[in-house]
Amino acid sequence: MKFRTFAAFVGPSVFMMLLFIAAPLISVFIQSFQVTQPILEQVEVETCTPGFLTQTCTTEIKTVPVLDDNGKTITETRWVGLQSYKNVLQMDKFWAAVGNGSWNDIMQIDFWKALRFTLSFTLLTLPLVIGVGLAIALAVNNATRAIRGPIIFISLLPFIITPVIGSLSIYWLFVGDGILTAMMERWSGQNISMFAQAWTIELLMYFYRVWHVAPFAFVIFYAGLQTVNMDTLESAVIDGASRWERLRHVIVPHLMPLIVFIALIHLMDCYRVFEEIVGFRSQAHVISLQWLTYDFMTPDDAGNRAISRASASAMLTMIGIVFLLILPLRRTWRDHKGSAH
Amino acid sequence: MFLKRIALAGAVSLMGSAAFAACSYENEVPIKSLSAGFEAWKAVTDAMAECGNFQAELDQEFRTKQPAAFEANPSLYQIGGVSNGTITPLLNAGTIRPLDDLVEKYGQNLSPNQLIRINGEIMAVAMMVNTQHLMYRSDILADLGIATPTTWDEVYAAADKIKAAGVVDYPLGATMKSGWNLAQEFVNMYPGHGGQFFNDDNTTAVNSDAGLAALATMKKALEYTDPEVLVSDSTYVQQQFQQGKIAMANLWASRAGAMNDEAESQVVGKVAMSAAPKATADGAPATTLWWDGIVIAKNISDEEADAAFRLAMEGLDTEMVSGANDAAIWLVSGYQPTDIAKGAIETATANPAPPAYPSTTQMGLLHTALGNELPAFLTGERDAAATLVAIEEAYTTSAKEAGVLK
């Protein structure tokens, strides 16, 4: 291909990637080393508040930002080095807790609490998603052709539902005297509160995520199953291989690149777990890294946002994803190099 | 918060109305407003819409949108609905205008009590007061021979009896959803125990005996509430009341009207209101006073501001109040306090009176710190002293980042 043609094809997407991926990333990276503060002054302010019948006026010293001639807040941006990262990681507290050998103390530090959940969520759902996805794919592949269409349609439904809506639905099914909790209570004869302790909430989160993502794995695997070499499979049958042995030695090796692909996507998606936290209102018990970033970003009633810590937390999330992806990526790279020779 | 935004995305209703029903004039200038989405705002914006050329956006997440929307030039909305908690970022950024001349021109029907003066200038016009106060099932308390509780000790004693009688699922409801709601519970309780939030140098003073006392009082509630109380917000508690699952709660006055809503409530006429319980026998009710009202954006033309204020006055008139008397504790003339306003009025006129919510930049930071650190105490992962230290540290970190502390 001529370079000009190549450039004309690739140019727009490279430009888009620079604009929408690289530029925000660089800006967040820079902001994580900066702190922007308004210039504040202390002034005496008299504020009158209505009671029911009369007003009460109070005079107090308030700290308020200084405005310039155009009525804009004057801000000052300083380089603070790794201060925001320190504020997020709280390493001094972390090492103190490690020194005490107290797991509970470590879990009191937001970042480490979030990291614990995010990692266990990501790593526990991964084998489940691949296993369930493969199981559905095999089941559909072996089903009679007549009912295959409807089965595929139904299996795909969870994947179509918007994650926030899906997690809200699960929340409503189980919170208080929700339908499913009421049913479980009738079976067990006990009062069950699914949202009163961390482990039940986490269990529901795992369940929800597997339910939601397994169809994606299923679609990919189902496509892969159509390309399994029939000759190999038939010779395996002739050699007396059981159904399990055929799966173990023929089908899974054939699907391996797809398994790695799904693992990659799933690790990336899961490490950014967020919808479950807000949907289940689980902040009191369980938080994730992405939720932590969101919490820093959310302005309070007085309009404060912790942009610097949010940036640092976002960068840390990205570093975490890179670490998680190294293993599967190295495998893909090896396979890629292997096939080139 | 995010959840509410999703839930209320549907409620963000754009109500451009062509009906010129009961308006005394025809509005020629297009006006938009952004406010919270509860019943009182709906009544007010409906009344404004009668004049035409008006769009109201009712959104419970207005507080995150409003500062940026008003900072735009021209401002995206002419009228803003605020409370004493959410007016602070607008005042700090200077994006709302003084209303003295407009009040003089159109505000003949306003009472002096409604004019929110900051340093002598009128910056907002209040329309209603709101506070958390005690709501209880009068039938249950009467059956069990319990007098209306006036202190938290009495509330817990009453809860004990109700629990023993087993007439409801849980004796107490509480707005303890982790985050803003839970923090607000502490903000109610802590001054009730005589606590000060800040020292003169902007450091926080919550790590104190009053802090410990407030935490102890809050934790006692867990013996009587739903085990899932850390996910329950005002709407959830309101529904628990309406479905007859709880007998008492310290709940917002703006939720009182819903108790007698026959379409939703199974306890019509059975829920009574009284002053917020006191934390100590001779103290003020352990709650804070709030007001809701309107502001006018600065970054708009004077003609628009004139039209917007005139329209707002049309929304805040006697006619609107008579149509929605029980939607709020109105400050607007023509309001007839009914039984459901009793608790709020008793709370606001108590002696000593509860403080107004102390909205400042520091308070915003402290509120967030409280909301994030209190849950670990209530789930039992951390003791009270360690929790207060954690709150202090979280506040100090964010106050340094915000430049409030050096």
XYZ file of C-alpha atoms in Angstrom:
747
model
C 0.000 0.000 0.000
C 1.253 3.455 -0.786
C 2.149 5.499 2.260
C -0.317 8.228 1.280
C -3.215 5.775 1.071
C -2.157 4.198 4.347
C -1.995 7.583 6.033
C -5.380 8.602 4.654
C -6.920 5.452 6.086
C -5.256 5.521 9.476
C -4.928 9.272 9.943
C -8.443 10.036 11.193
C -8.407 7.298 13.824
C -4.907 8.218 14.990
C -6.080 11.799 15.317
C -9.161 10.712 17.263
C -7.074 8.529 19.542
C -4.663 11.356 20.246
C -7.518 13.755 20.925
C -9.753 11.525 23.040
C -7.316 9.094 24.654
C -3.821 10.520 24.738
C -4.661 14.148 25.486
C -6.954 13.475 28.487
C -4.480 10.936 29.803
C -1.626 13.420 29.672
C -3.766 16.107 31.267
C -4.756 13.757 34.125
C -1.136 12.703 34.490
C -0.041 16.333 34.842
C -2.882 17.214 37.187
C -1.969 14.389 39.515
C 1.247 16.275 40.306
C -0.472 19.630 40.707
C -2.836 21.214 43.176
C -5.095 24.058 42.085
C -6.458 26.145 44.915
C -8.493 29.324 45.015
C -6.869 32.251 46.787
C -8.811 32.466 50.037
C -9.392 35.308 52.412
C -11.101 35.515 55.744
C -13.959 37.991 55.939
C -16.614 38.776 58.442
C -20.009 37.866 57.002
C -23.424 38.556 58.412
C -25.909 35.891 57.364
C -29.615 35.985 58.100
C -31.608 32.762 58.147
C -35.373 32.535 58.414
C -36.847 30.763 61.385
C -40.544 30.085 61.216
C -41.587 33.548 62.330
C -38.494 35.683 62.602
C -34.975 35.693 61.276
C -31.818 34.974 63.156
C -28.744 36.804 61.951
C -25.281 35.602 62.790
C -21.982 37.289 62.134
C -19.018 35.015 61.682
C -15.612 34.871 60.089
C -15.880 32.944 56.853
C -13.145 31.733 54.564
C -14.164 32.701 51.038
C -12.362 32.781 47.687
C -11.150 36.093 46.267
C -12.741 37.170 42.972
C -10.980 39.144 40.253
C -12.417 42.141 38.391
C -14.379 39.911 36.011
C -15.976 38.068 38.888
C -13.907 34.904 38.353
C -12.332 33.043 41.223
C -8.583 33.616 41.324
C -6.811 30.285 41.502
C -3.230 29.289 41.971
C -1.680 26.087 40.662
C 1.316 24.568 42.389
C 3.463 21.534 41.679
C 3.277 19.237 44.670
C 5.235 16.247 43.417
C 3.899 12.968 44.735
C 1.796 14.527 47.511
C -1.552 13.526 45.944
C -0.337 9.964 45.481
C 0.734 9.927 49.122
C -2.694 11.196 50.156
C -4.390 8.426 48.216
C -2.062 5.571 49.153
C -1.502 6.638 52.793
C 1.642 4.511 52.935
C 2.545 5.636 56.479
C -0.727 4.252 57.812
C -0.359 1.189 55.616
C 3.086 0.315 56.966
C 1.963 1.030 60.526
C -0.910 -1.420 60.037
C 1.424 -3.989 58.454
C 3.762 -3.489 61.417
C 0.890 -4.292 63.765
C 0.024 -7.261 61.627
C -3.543 -6.010 61.600
C -5.511 -6.834 58.430
C -8.448 -4.907 59.850
C -6.328 -1.733 60.122
C -5.227 -2.035 56.509
C -8.872 -2.401 55.487
C -9.636 0.933 57.166
C -7.578 2.788 54.558
C -9.828 3.606 51.623
C -7.364 2.820 48.846
C -6.326 -0.562 50.201
C -9.893 -1.494 51.036
C -10.870 -0.643 47.461
C -7.861 -2.476 46.023
C -8.681 -5.618 48.006
C -12.219 -5.713 46.664
C -11.288 -4.749 43.111
C -8.659 -7.485 42.878
C -10.755 -10.244 44.390
C -13.698 -9.184 42.233
C -11.604 -9.214 39.068
C -9.779 -12.460 39.737
C -12.730 -14.451 41.086
C -15.168 -13.535 38.328
C -12.621 -14.266 35.571
C -12.670 -18.109 35.755
C -16.418 -18.047 36.387
C -17.124 -15.938 33.306
C -14.916 -18.131 31.109
C -16.373 -21.342 32.583
C -20.017 -20.289 32.339
C -19.498 -18.761 28.890
C -17.896 -21.973 27.611
C -20.626 -24.102 29.168
C -23.382 -22.103 27.476
C -21.508 -22.185 24.169
C -21.130 -25.975 24.326
C -24.752 -26.412 25.316
C -25.987 -24.240 22.456
C -23.612 -25.930 20.022
C -25.038 -29.325 20.933
C -28.650 -28.178 20.958
C -31.004 -29.083 18.124
C -30.799 -26.585 15.308
C -34.489 -25.685 15.651
C -34.208 -24.194 19.147
C -30.708 -22.743 18.745
C -31.924 -19.282 17.693
C -34.214 -18.697 20.664
C -31.579 -20.040 23.090
C -28.938 -17.687 21.700
C -31.363 -14.794 21.955
C -32.235 -15.526 25.587
C -28.602 -16.121 26.580
C -27.641 -12.759 25.160
C -30.277 -10.773 27.044
C -28.225 -10.065 30.205
C -25.464 -8.567 28.071
C -27.854 -6.130 26.417
C -29.051 -4.639 29.690
C -27.258 -1.441 30.709
C -25.021 -2.284 33.689
C -26.459 0.387 35.992
C -30.006 -0.724 35.271
C -29.031 -4.350 35.747
C -27.405 -3.743 39.111
C -30.370 -1.617 40.216
C -32.719 -4.450 39.289
C -30.729 -6.892 41.410
C -30.713 -4.347 44.237
C -34.478 -3.958 44.110
C -35.007 -7.714 43.953
C -33.077 -8.216 47.171
C -33.290 -5.045 49.289
C -35.563 -4.977 52.347
C -38.491 -7.240 51.593
C -37.692 -7.483 47.890
C -39.292 -10.385 46.014
C -36.307 -12.697 46.146
C -35.417 -11.906 49.768
C -39.010 -12.543 50.762
C -38.845 -15.869 48.917
C -35.611 -16.869 50.641
C -37.110 -15.865 53.957
C -40.096 -18.106 53.327
C -37.863 -21.054 52.476
C -35.474 -20.621 55.372
C -37.899 -19.252 57.921
C -35.303 -16.656 58.905
C -35.101 -12.900 58.553
C -32.580 -12.283 55.784
C -30.959 -8.920 55.052
C -28.790 -9.140 51.991
C -27.499 -5.563 52.226
C -26.604 -5.531 55.913
C -23.160 -7.145 55.720
C -20.252 -7.052 53.320
C -20.064 -10.712 52.294
C -23.652 -11.017 51.071
C -23.282 -7.809 49.080
C -20.058 -9.092 47.511
C -21.713 -12.385 46.695
C -24.515 -10.569 44.875
C -21.907 -8.489 43.016
C -20.043 -11.576 41.804
C -23.303 -13.174 40.786
C -24.436 -10.052 38.944
C -21.162 -9.597 37.077
C -20.972 -13.206 35.937
C -24.619 -13.092 34.860
C -23.945 -9.899 32.940
C -20.661 -10.782 31.197
C -20.974 -14.534 30.572
C -23.053 -13.956 27.382
C -20.146 -12.003 25.913
C -17.822 -14.956 26.522
C -20.503 -17.230 25.148
C -20.787 -15.390 21.825
C -17.035 -15.450 21.281
C -16.701 -19.113 22.220
C -19.685 -20.106 20.123
C -18.071 -18.490 17.098
C -14.839 -20.304 17.937
C -16.602 -23.654 18.204
C -17.770 -23.347 14.588
C -14.139 -23.469 13.433
C -13.047 -26.537 15.408
C -11.382 -28.953 13.019
C -13.915 -31.756 12.481
C -11.260 -34.210 11.282
C -9.319 -33.907 14.529
C -12.512 -34.276 16.501
C -13.572 -37.375 14.551
C -10.180 -39.015 14.879
C -10.377 -38.345 18.612
C -13.719 -40.149 18.684
C -12.239 -43.089 16.767
C -9.311 -43.179 19.212
C -11.895 -43.652 21.950
C -11.568 -40.207 23.543
C -14.386 -39.465 25.986
C -16.409 -36.291 25.740
C -14.281 -34.752 28.503
C -11.008 -35.750 26.837
C -12.161 -34.255 23.557
C -12.954 -31.002 25.359
C -9.684 -31.032 27.253
C -7.339 -31.925 24.387
C -9.031 -30.683 21.237
C -11.573 -27.956 21.909
C -9.923 -25.958 24.679
C -6.502 -25.769 22.952
C -8.296 -24.619 19.816
C -10.136 -21.915 21.792
C -7.059 -20.824 23.765
C -6.453 -17.563 21.870
C -10.099 -16.659 22.441
C -9.824 -17.480 26.153
C -6.847 -15.142 26.393
C -8.767 -12.488 24.489
C -11.756 -12.738 26.841
C -9.443 -12.722 29.858
C -7.845 -9.504 28.566
C -11.148 -7.737 28.036
C -12.584 -9.010 31.295
C -9.584 -7.945 33.385
C -9.703 -4.492 31.863
C -13.452 -4.111 32.408
C -13.605 -5.618 35.856
C -10.781 -3.596 37.302
C -12.969 -0.572 36.622
C -15.902 -2.036 38.572
C -18.257 0.839 39.430
C -21.896 0.190 38.575
C -22.267 -2.489 41.239
C -21.083 -0.081 43.934
C -23.542 2.699 43.118
C -26.320 0.336 42.109
C -26.097 -1.639 45.337
C -25.318 1.458 47.469
C -22.575 -0.609 49.006
C -20.251 2.258 49.980
C -20.587 1.475 53.692
C -19.276 -2.052 53.211
C -17.546 -2.417 49.871
C -15.854 0.159 47.640
C -13.863 -0.139 44.427
C -10.970 1.864 43.006
C -13.115 3.426 40.311
C -15.695 4.459 42.890
C -12.914 6.059 44.932
C -11.930 8.211 41.946
C -15.571 9.132 41.409
C -15.957 10.043 45.070
C -12.955 12.389 44.877
C -14.440 14.014 41.770
C -17.922 14.554 43.160
C -18.371 18.100 44.432
C -19.781 18.529 47.925
C -22.460 21.075 48.804
C -19.874 23.812 49.079
C -18.545 22.978 45.597
C -15.196 21.419 46.615
C -13.735 18.654 44.455
C -10.505 16.799 45.140
C -9.298 16.927 41.526
C -5.650 16.199 42.365
C -6.415 13.099 44.381
C -8.924 11.993 41.753
C -6.203 12.291 39.083
C -3.715 10.379 41.226
C -6.292 7.693 41.919
C -7.106 7.431 38.192
C -3.408 7.041 37.326
C -3.046 4.342 39.989
C -6.019 2.499 38.505
C -4.360 2.603 35.104
C -1.082 1.295 36.513
C -3.033 -1.517 38.179
C -4.645 -2.507 34.874
C -1.268 -2.508 33.140
C 0.120 -4.867 35.793
C -2.861 -7.208 35.453
C -2.577 -7.275 31.673
C 1.142 -8.053 31.504
C 0.661 -11.819 31.778
C -2.016 -12.367 29.120
C -0.373 -9.777 26.864
C 2.987 -11.549 27.036
C 1.287 -14.761 26.020
C -0.415 -13.113 23.074
C 2.880 -11.550 22.060
C 4.665 -14.924 22.192
C 1.915 -16.542 20.132
C 2.095 -13.711 17.671
C 5.876 -14.014 17.294
C 5.593 -17.794 17.111
C 3.150 -17.637 14.217
C 5.310 -15.150 12.368
C 8.174 -17.583 12.067
C -25.881 10.239 44.673
C -25.198 8.776 41.298
C -28.076 6.438 41.918
C -30.430 9.282 42.551
C -29.368 10.894 39.344
C -30.299 7.780 37.431
C -33.574 7.374 39.263
C -34.477 10.949 38.721
C -33.316 11.279 35.174
C -36.907 10.498 34.399
C -38.093 13.079 36.836
C -36.096 15.809 35.159
C -39.174 17.044 33.517
C -39.153 19.854 31.067
C -42.399 21.585 31.464
C -42.822 24.175 28.791
C -46.411 25.106 29.209
C -48.614 27.057 26.931
C -51.367 27.404 29.475
C -51.817 30.946 30.679
C -54.302 29.812 33.248
C -54.001 31.671 36.500
C -51.171 34.055 35.796
C -51.737 37.764 36.188
C -49.582 38.645 33.177
C -48.045 37.069 30.102
C -44.333 36.362 30.273
C -42.509 37.413 27.076
C -38.914 36.533 27.989
C -37.820 32.874 27.837
C -36.844 31.804 31.360
C -35.327 28.548 32.634
C -34.883 27.318 36.170
C -32.891 24.553 37.851
C -33.927 23.302 41.262
C -34.357 20.235 43.417
C -37.162 17.877 42.488
C -39.311 17.509 45.563
C -43.006 18.288 45.858
C -42.700 21.948 46.900
C -40.541 22.810 43.878
C -43.030 21.129 41.623
C -45.818 23.320 43.018
C -43.747 26.487 42.601
C -42.509 25.762 39.085
C -46.005 24.713 37.986
C -47.282 28.075 39.160
C -44.504 29.862 37.244
C -45.235 27.849 34.106
C -48.735 29.296 34.025
C -47.245 32.569 32.782
C -45.731 30.892 29.713
C -42.243 30.891 28.154
C -40.886 29.007 31.132
C -38.946 25.756 31.406
C -38.306 24.135 34.779
C -35.687 21.492 35.343
C -36.357 19.538 38.529
C -33.348 17.420 39.426
C -32.309 16.045 42.805
C -28.707 16.293 41.614
C -29.056 20.008 40.932
C -26.298 20.711 43.442
C -23.604 19.224 41.220
C -24.844 21.047 38.107
C -25.711 24.434 39.471
C -22.266 25.983 40.144
C -20.984 25.263 36.626
C -24.281 26.178 34.932
C -24.377 29.559 36.682
C -20.722 30.256 35.970
C -21.340 30.077 32.216
C -21.780 33.405 30.474
C -24.634 33.797 29.744
C -25.823 31.586 32.566
C -27.668 28.446 31.465
C -30.509 29.152 33.884
C -31.957 32.456 35.027
C -33.582 31.125 38.185
C -31.928 28.741 40.616
C -33.541 26.833 43.440
C -31.154 26.589 46.363
C -31.069 25.701 50.020
C -28.817 27.180 52.680
C -26.496 24.243 52.034
C -26.179 24.718 48.288
C -26.095 28.512 48.018
C -22.491 28.558 49.279
C -20.672 27.682 46.008
C -22.807 30.267 44.144
C -22.010 32.960 46.695
C -18.327 32.026 46.713
C -18.080 32.189 42.923
C -20.154 35.372 42.773
C -22.545 33.960 40.173
C -25.803 35.211 41.713
C -26.942 38.826 41.848
C -28.164 41.008 44.712
C -31.938 41.321 44.557
C -32.591 44.536 46.520
C -33.914 46.607 43.596
C -35.993 43.725 42.246
C -37.520 43.066 45.650
C -38.443 46.717 45.808
C -40.066 46.530 42.380
C -41.941 43.216 42.582
C -41.646 41.951 46.148
C -44.572 43.736 47.823
C -45.984 40.452 49.068
C -42.765 39.141 50.568
C -42.391 39.132 54.321
C -39.076 40.390 55.753
C -38.497 36.883 57.089
C -38.108 35.575 53.542
C -35.275 37.872 52.512
C -31.912 36.178 52.881
C -29.417 38.939 53.518
C -25.702 38.384 53.251
C -23.792 41.427 54.488
C -26.956 43.475 54.169
C -27.657 42.628 50.520
C -30.599 40.407 49.611
C -29.065 37.412 47.809
C -31.977 34.963 47.887
C -35.676 34.770 48.630
C -36.640 31.897 50.905
C -39.928 30.098 50.327
C -39.959 27.306 52.904
C -38.157 25.930 55.921
C -37.151 22.320 56.324
C -35.774 20.371 59.236
C -35.482 16.819 60.432
C -37.923 16.166 63.226
C -39.620 13.293 65.004
C -42.375 11.521 63.120
C -44.152 8.744 64.957
C -47.123 6.434 64.732
C -49.505 8.116 67.158
C -51.772 5.042 67.246
C -48.956 2.701 68.319
C -47.612 5.065 70.957
C -51.129 5.596 72.335
C -51.850 1.841 72.418
C -48.682 1.157 74.342
C -49.183 4.131 76.639
C -45.976 5.867 75.596
C -45.760 9.646 75.911
C -44.320 11.522 72.905
C -40.526 11.228 73.287
C -38.667 14.511 73.580
C -35.094 13.248 74.017
C -33.138 10.501 72.303
C -33.082 8.530 75.573
C -36.861 8.596 75.580
C -36.926 7.622 71.907
C -34.830 4.547 72.655
C -36.946 3.696 75.732
C -40.053 3.928 73.554
C -38.345 1.854 70.849
C -37.628 -0.794 73.472
C -41.315 -1.059 74.351
C -42.405 -1.101 70.713
C -39.865 -3.819 69.971
C -41.141 -5.867 72.910
C -44.732 -5.416 71.725
C -43.688 -6.514 68.244
C -46.283 -4.406 66.433
C -43.989 -3.260 63.603
C -40.974 -4.781 61.833
C -38.563 -2.224 63.234
C -39.317 0.409 65.893
C -37.002 3.008 64.315
C -36.225 4.229 60.839
C -33.168 6.361 60.119
C -31.748 8.196 57.115
C -28.322 6.605 57.537
C -27.381 5.852 53.933
C -23.606 6.082 53.894
C -22.405 9.362 52.476
C -24.341 12.616 52.675
C -27.315 11.265 54.666
C -25.277 9.549 57.365
C -23.033 12.590 57.719
C -26.143 14.736 58.147
C -27.238 12.546 61.063
C -23.968 13.366 62.796
C -24.321 17.049 61.901
C -27.703 16.935 63.669
C -26.528 15.035 66.707
C -23.169 16.645 67.378
C -24.312 20.247 68.087
C -27.114 18.672 70.134
C -24.395 17.367 72.443
C -22.878 20.845 72.562
C -20.140 20.238 70.008
C -18.372 22.833 67.829
C -17.379 21.762 64.323
C -14.333 23.976 63.846
C -11.609 25.728 65.777
C -10.699 29.311 64.909
C -7.817 28.171 62.704
C -10.164 26.094 60.467
C -9.012 22.788 61.944
C -11.868 20.540 62.925
C -12.939 20.028 66.518
C -15.062 16.895 66.110
C -12.520 14.756 67.938
C -14.015 15.670 71.316
C -16.237 14.388 74.111
C -19.292 15.710 72.295
C -18.157 13.717 69.270
C -17.959 10.528 71.291
C -21.368 11.214 72.831
C -22.907 11.850 69.400
C -21.447 8.623 68.022
C -22.732 6.637 71.003
C -26.251 8.037 70.523
C -26.166 7.246 66.808
C -24.973 3.692 67.328
C -27.705 2.979 69.859
C -30.229 3.453 67.050
C -28.905 0.380 65.259
C -30.454 -1.869 67.901
C -33.878 -0.780 66.706
C -33.471 -0.143 62.995
C -33.542 -2.310 59.901
C -30.156 -4.100 59.579
C -29.902 -2.562 56.102
C -30.074 0.961 57.515
C -26.761 1.952 55.883
C -28.512 1.965 52.496
C -31.643 3.792 53.605
C -32.175 7.381 52.479
C -35.125 9.732 53.062
C -37.285 8.117 50.397
C -36.643 4.649 51.796
C -37.586 5.724 55.334
C -40.658 7.502 53.986
C -41.734 4.271 52.281
C -41.074 2.218 55.409
C -43.413 4.586 57.223
C -46.026 4.461 54.482
C -45.981 0.668 54.499
C -46.342 0.500 58.274
C -42.948 -1.112 58.830
C -41.532 1.417 61.281
C -43.007 3.370 64.173
C -40.665 6.345 64.618
C -38.025 8.252 62.666
C -36.226 11.567 62.687
C -37.215 12.541 59.160
C -37.392 15.641 56.970
C -40.440 17.860 57.355
C -40.741 17.926 53.556
C -41.649 14.213 53.745
C -44.534 14.724 56.172
C -47.145 15.358 53.475
C -46.482 11.935 51.927
C -47.703 10.181 55.084
C -51.243 11.262 54.307
C -51.048 10.589 50.582
C -53.828 8.032 50.169
C -52.404 6.743 46.900
C -49.157 5.593 48.568
C -49.676 5.421 52.298
C -51.302 2.720 54.406
C -51.004 4.849 57.534
C -53.045 7.926 56.567
C -53.798 10.022 59.644
C -51.746 7.788 61.935
C -48.398 9.572 61.711
C -47.902 12.559 63.984
C -45.036 15.046 64.072
C -43.308 16.617 67.022
C -40.095 18.503 67.695
C -36.797 16.782 66.928
C -35.602 14.826 69.980
C -32.976 16.522 72.126
C -29.605 14.921 72.670
C -29.370 16.245 76.228
C -32.319 17.089 78.463
C -31.664 20.863 78.551
C -30.178 21.221 75.070
C -31.597 22.269 71.721
C -33.369 19.724 69.488
C -30.659 17.644 67.816
C -31.277 18.831 64.274
C -30.413 21.658 61.902
C -32.655 24.242 60.252
C -32.713 24.590 56.484
C -34.434 26.899 54.075
C -35.129 26.532 50.375
C -35.536 29.490 48.090
C -34.696 31.099 44.781
C -31.691 33.010 43.466
C -31.223 34.907 40.203
C -28.112 34.425 38.067
C -25.629 37.252 37.653
C -24.469 36.450 34.117
C -27.736 37.425 32.403
C -29.071 40.734 31.100
C -30.957 43.018 33.474
C -34.132 42.557 31.405
C -33.928 38.812 31.834
C -33.264 39.176 35.551
C -36.265 41.474 35.819
C -38.512 39.010 34.001
C -37.112 36.045 35.953
C -37.707 37.660 39.313
C -41.198 38.775 38.360
C -41.967 35.230 37.275
C -40.525 33.808 40.500
C -42.773 36.110 42.530
C -45.727 34.767 40.563
C -44.599 31.257 41.565
C -44.272 32.216 45.209
C -47.673 33.827 45.622
C -50.570 33.048 47.935
C -52.466 31.307 45.181
C -49.682 28.718 44.788
C -49.599 28.090 48.539
C -53.329 27.604 48.814
C -53.066 24.943 46.106
C -50.223 23.070 47.793
C -50.558 23.960 51.448
C -49.235 20.673 52.810
C -46.332 20.276 50.390
C -43.974 22.213 52.661
C -43.640 24.484 55.677
C -44.092 27.603 53.536
C -42.836 31.024 54.475
C -45.084 32.551 51.820
C -48.065 34.554 53.020
C -51.329 32.641 52.997
C -49.857 29.477 54.448
C -52.112 27.736 56.978
C -50.040 25.480 59.249
C -51.835 22.141 59.660
C -51.125 19.208 61.963
C -48.267 17.949 59.864
C -46.416 21.252 60.313
C -46.584 20.984 64.087
C -43.266 19.185 64.502
C -41.318 21.555 62.313
C -42.756 24.626 64.006
C -42.062 23.199 67.465
C -38.512 22.460 66.381
C -37.850 25.889 64.876
C -39.351 27.772 67.811
C -37.712 25.626 70.524
C -35.703 27.387 73.180
C -32.741 26.994 72.850
C -33.281 26.743 69.104
C -31.350 24.322 66.883
C -28.673 25.911 64.673
C -29.076 26.529 60.952
C -26.965 24.162 58.842
C -23.538 25.830 59.014
C -22.808 25.927 55.306
C -19.219 26.919 54.552
C -16.393 25.620 52.396
C -14.951 23.805 55.411
C -18.300 22.293 56.298
C -18.591 20.848 52.796
C -15.235 19.119 53.251
C -16.104 17.906 56.744
C -19.482 16.615 55.571
C -17.743 14.452 52.958
C -15.191 13.202 55.493
C -17.985 12.280 57.900
C -19.938 10.479 55.199
C -16.935 8.367 54.236
C -15.585 7.556 57.686
C -18.720 7.005 59.792
C -19.874 3.727 58.162
C -16.863 1.792 59.512
C -17.917 2.791 63.019
C -21.515 1.705 62.545
C -20.540 -1.636 60.995
C -18.320 -2.208 64.033
C -15.034 -2.316 62.130
C -13.639 0.643 64.059
C -14.250 2.050 67.540
C -15.514 5.558 68.251
C -12.182 7.132 69.174
C -10.426 5.778 66.083
C -13.331 6.946 63.933
C -13.054 10.520 65.203
C -9.310 10.458 64.520
C -9.995 9.154 61.007
C -12.540 11.916 60.389
C -10.053 14.511 61.580
C -7.328 13.117 59.302
C -9.613 12.866 56.273
C -10.756 16.443 56.797
C -7.196 17.705 57.230
C -6.055 16.037 54.005
C -8.880 17.467 51.927
C -8.733 20.881 53.618
C -5.042 21.129 52.738
C -5.788 20.165 49.142
C -8.574 22.770 48.991
C -6.265 25.422 50.473
C -8.383 25.981 53.578
C -5.585 24.745 55.808
C -1.968 25.579 55.238
